[in-house]
Amino acid sequence: MEKFTLEILFQIIGIGSASGLFLNNDSLYVIGDNSGFLYEYNMQNKQLNQHPLIENPTQNIPKNLKPDFESITHHNDTLYVFGSGSTENRNKMIEFDLKSKTVIQKNNLVDLYALMQNFGEIKPEDFNIEGAIFDGENWYLFNRGNGISNKNTIFTIHAKNLGEEFALISVNYKLPKIKGVRSSFTDAILVEDKIYFLSTAEDTKSTYDDGEVLGSFIGRIDLKTMKIDFTQKITATNKFEGLTLYKKENNKIEFLLCEDNDTELLETKIYKLTLPVK
């Protein structure tokens, strides 16, 4: 692949452990995996607002209690925020209205997640949803294979609503390694008919405990074939967990990325990644 560029675009004070991004005009929406808020950062006036996603939200919820919001996707004027499903506290999916800036529905996905685990032959301790896409007809949920079994799996759920009857497909992927450690899905977005995904190599055999970060990749999957077009290592030090489209031109595509620093420090760097388009 031709040369990419990765640069720090700006820093946001007041957000920690960023795990998902969505850009809407000048507003950058950010979730953190230990926070009960959805953050809205205006990139023009540099103002940060926070919207509660749960009752009595705080910015640094203890690890054993946190909802672990790891994935954010949207369709029309609704944002969908998913818990990872890696413990019993982490099964929520929140629907947030972008016009009224309020939560419109809270969903418990415990039954769906259990069905996905059974269908995908993933043990509960290896289940960890860290990416989500909704195109209005299909949901694509990305299991991060950072457990013992390394199950990097994309679940495709054909349904307009996750509470209705659906068809389910799962596809497993072998993602690239760094220093012998296989990388695992950390986020994904849909751009036209291509899925762009992030994966990180983290030296741990647990979906709960953090390990040494060895680097991250960007990759692309063709939506029609569900096969990987390419992967590209973009860092040897960062644990990138959030991805959103910034700009797309004829010969290049730009993304905004955020990283999970696995600390209680309330600051988040936003990176810009530029790739050539083939």
PDB file of C-alpha atoms in Angstrom, residues 127-233:
ATOM      1  CA  PHE A 127     -17.133 -12.567  23.904  1.00  0.00           C
ATOM      2  CA  ASN A 128     -16.302  -8.866  23.490  1.00  0.00           C
ATOM      3  CA  ILE A 129     -18.210  -6.666  21.001  1.00  0.00           C
ATOM      4  CA  GLU A 130     -16.035  -3.654  20.102  1.00  0.00           C
ATOM      5  CA  GLY A 131     -17.425  -2.498  16.746  1.00  0.00           C
ATOM      6  CA  ALA A 132     -20.924  -1.957  15.347  1.00  0.00           C
ATOM      7  CA  ILE A 133     -22.387  -0.868  12.005  1.00  0.00           C
ATOM      8  CA  PHE A 134     -26.064  -0.395  11.062  1.00  0.00           C
ATOM      9  CA  ASP A 135     -27.037   0.340   7.456  1.00  0.00           C
ATOM     10  CA  GLY A 136     -30.804   0.366   7.976  1.00  0.00           C
ATOM     11  CA  GLU A 137     -31.213  -3.269   6.935  1.00  0.00           C
ATOM     12  CA  ASN A 138     -28.304  -5.104   8.557  1.00  0.00           C
ATOM     13  CA  TRP A 139     -26.376  -4.873  11.799  1.00  0.00           C
ATOM     14  CA  TYR A 140     -22.693  -5.838  11.751  1.00  0.00           C
ATOM     15  CA  LEU A 141     -21.265  -6.560  15.202  1.00  0.00           C
ATOM     16  CA  PHE A 142     -17.526  -7.185  15.612  1.00  0.00           C
ATOM     17  CA  ASN A 143     -16.251  -9.571  18.268  1.00  0.00           C
ATOM     18  CA  ARG A 144     -12.757  -8.670  19.435  1.00  0.00           C
ATOM     19  CA  GLY A 145     -10.737 -11.868  19.582  1.00  0.00           C
ATOM     20  CA  ASN A 146      -8.514 -10.905  22.492  1.00  0.00           C
ATOM     21  CA  GLY A 147      -9.592 -13.891  24.565  1.00  0.00           C
ATOM     22  CA  ILE A 148      -7.852 -17.257  24.603  1.00  0.00           C
ATOM     23  CA  SER A 149      -9.616 -18.515  21.465  1.00  0.00           C
ATOM     24  CA  ASN A 150      -8.743 -15.462  19.285  1.00  0.00           C
ATOM     25  CA  LYS A 151     -12.256 -15.394  17.783  1.00  0.00           C
ATOM     26  CA  ASN A 152     -12.299 -12.302  15.571  1.00  0.00           C
ATOM     27  CA  THR A 153     -15.837 -12.637  14.281  1.00  0.00           C
ATOM     28  CA  ILE A 154     -18.235 -10.424  12.341  1.00  0.00           C
ATOM     29  CA  PHE A 155     -21.885 -11.175  13.078  1.00  0.00           C
ATOM     30  CA  THR A 156     -24.339  -9.993  10.416  1.00  0.00           C
ATOM     31  CA  ILE A 157     -27.881  -9.622  11.745  1.00  0.00           C
ATOM     32  CA  HIS A 158     -30.499  -9.016   9.063  1.00  0.00           C
ATOM     33  CA  ALA A 159     -33.195  -6.998  10.845  1.00  0.00           C
ATOM     34  CA  LYS A 160     -34.340  -3.384  10.977  1.00  0.00           C
ATOM     35  CA  ASN A 161     -34.781  -3.714  14.725  1.00  0.00           C
ATOM     36  CA  LEU A 162     -32.763  -5.948  17.023  1.00  0.00           C
ATOM     37  CA  GLY A 163     -35.939  -6.848  18.918  1.00  0.00           C
ATOM     38  CA  GLU A 164     -37.616  -8.456  15.903  1.00  0.00           C
ATOM     39  CA  GLU A 165     -37.088 -11.729  14.070  1.00  0.00           C
ATOM     40  CA  PHE A 166     -33.769 -11.871  12.237  1.00  0.00           C
ATOM     41  CA  ALA A 167     -31.366 -13.956  10.179  1.00  0.00           C
ATOM     42  CA  LEU A 168     -27.848 -14.383  11.582  1.00  0.00           C
ATOM     43  CA  ILE A 169     -24.522 -15.030   9.826  1.00  0.00           C
ATOM     44  CA  SER A 170     -21.050 -15.163  11.366  1.00  0.00           C
ATOM     45  CA  VAL A 171     -17.660 -15.000   9.652  1.00  0.00           C
ATOM     46  CA  ASN A 172     -14.312 -15.555  11.403  1.00  0.00           C
ATOM     47  CA  TYR A 173     -11.129 -13.680  10.459  1.00  0.00           C
ATOM     48  CA  LYS A 174      -7.417 -14.237  10.998  1.00  0.00           C
ATOM     49  CA  LEU A 175      -6.006 -10.781  11.525  1.00  0.00           C
ATOM     50  CA  PRO A 176      -2.288  -9.908  11.293  1.00  0.00           C
ATOM     51  CA  LYS A 177       0.143 -10.408  14.188  1.00  0.00           C
ATOM     52  CA  ILE A 178       2.735  -8.206  15.884  1.00  0.00           C
ATOM     53  CA  LYS A 179       5.563  -9.974  17.738  1.00  0.00           C
ATOM     54  CA  GLY A 180       3.575 -13.186  17.621  1.00  0.00           C
ATOM     55  CA  VAL A 181       0.432 -11.609  19.122  1.00  0.00           C
ATOM     56  CA  ARG A 182      -2.605 -11.661  16.861  1.00  0.00           C
ATOM     57  CA  SER A 183      -4.435  -8.368  16.518  1.00  0.00           C
ATOM     58  CA  SER A 184      -8.145  -8.149  17.192  1.00  0.00           C
ATOM     59  CA  PHE A 185     -11.061  -5.960  16.047  1.00  0.00           C
ATOM     60  CA  THR A 186     -11.461  -2.695  17.981  1.00  0.00           C
ATOM     61  CA  ASP A 187     -13.828  -0.714  15.730  1.00  0.00           C
ATOM     62  CA  ALA A 188     -15.327  -0.536  12.226  1.00  0.00           C
ATOM     63  CA  ILE A 189     -17.324   1.786   9.967  1.00  0.00           C
ATOM     64  CA  LEU A 190     -19.036   1.462   6.604  1.00  0.00           C
ATOM     65  CA  VAL A 191     -17.948   3.743   3.741  1.00  0.00           C
ATOM     66  CA  GLU A 192     -20.032   3.050   0.623  1.00  0.00           C
ATOM     67  CA  ASP A 193     -19.581  -0.701  -0.009  1.00  0.00           C
ATOM     68  CA  LYS A 194     -16.429  -1.126   2.101  1.00  0.00           C
ATOM     69  CA  ILE A 195     -15.959  -1.832   5.800  1.00  0.00           C
ATOM     70  CA  TYR A 196     -12.918  -0.098   7.273  1.00  0.00           C
ATOM     71  CA  PHE A 197     -11.802  -1.622  10.562  1.00  0.00           C
ATOM     72  CA  LEU A 198      -9.232  -1.119  13.287  1.00  0.00           C
ATOM     73  CA  SER A 199      -7.424  -3.951  15.032  1.00  0.00           C
ATOM     74  CA  THR A 200      -4.963  -3.849  17.911  1.00  0.00           C
ATOM     75  CA  ALA A 201      -2.387  -6.355  19.134  1.00  0.00           C
ATOM     76  CA  GLU A 202      -2.504  -6.411  22.926  1.00  0.00           C
ATOM     77  CA  ASP A 203      -0.505  -8.989  24.881  1.00  0.00           C
ATOM     78  CA  THR A 204      -3.336 -10.438  26.965  1.00  0.00           C
ATOM     79  CA  LYS A 205      -5.480 -13.568  26.926  1.00  0.00           C
ATOM     80  CA  SER A 206      -8.409 -11.847  28.603  1.00  0.00           C
ATOM     81  CA  THR A 207     -11.350  -9.738  27.407  1.00  0.00           C
ATOM     82  CA  TYR A 208     -11.312  -8.149  30.893  1.00  0.00           C
ATOM     83  CA  ASP A 209      -7.669  -7.525  31.789  1.00  0.00           C
ATOM     84  CA  ASP A 210      -5.484  -5.141  29.771  1.00  0.00           C
ATOM     85  CA  GLY A 211      -2.052  -6.089  28.439  1.00  0.00           C
ATOM     86  CA  GLU A 212       0.969  -4.535  26.731  1.00  0.00           C
ATOM     87  CA  VAL A 213      -0.050  -2.682  23.555  1.00  0.00           C
ATOM     88  CA  LEU A 214       2.077  -3.730  20.570  1.00  0.00           C
ATOM     89  CA  GLY A 215       0.425  -1.684  17.840  1.00  0.00           C
ATOM     90  CA  SER A 216      -2.649  -1.201  15.644  1.00  0.00           C
ATOM     91  CA  PHE A 217      -3.750  -1.821  12.050  1.00  0.00           C
ATOM     92  CA  ILE A 218      -6.290  -0.324   9.667  1.00  0.00           C
ATOM     93  CA  GLY A 219      -7.924  -2.730   7.252  1.00  0.00           C
ATOM     94  CA  ARG A 220     -10.712  -2.950   4.707  1.00  0.00           C
ATOM     95  CA  ILE A 221     -13.330  -5.600   3.973  1.00  0.00           C
ATOM     96  CA  ASP A 222     -15.421  -5.795   0.812  1.00  0.00           C
ATOM     97  CA  LEU A 223     -19.075  -5.820   1.870  1.00  0.00           C
ATOM     98  CA  LYS A 224     -20.155  -8.093  -0.996  1.00  0.00           C
ATOM     99  CA  THR A 225     -17.582 -10.838  -0.447  1.00  0.00           C
ATOM    100  CA  MET A 226     -16.819 -10.151   3.255  1.00  0.00           C
ATOM    101  CA  LYS A 227     -13.150 -10.757   2.415  1.00  0.00           C
ATOM    102  CA  ILE A 228     -10.263  -8.545   3.535  1.00  0.00           C
ATOM    103  CA  ASP A 229      -8.901  -6.228   0.813  1.00  0.00           C
ATOM    104  CA  PHE A 230      -5.836  -5.083   2.767  1.00  0.00           C
ATOM    105  CA  THR A 231      -4.380  -4.444   6.209  1.00  0.00           C
ATOM    106  CA  GLN A 232      -1.820  -1.773   7.087  1.00  0.00           C
ATOM    107  CA  LYS A 233       0.065  -1.343  10.361  1.00  0.00           C
TER     108      LYS A 233
END
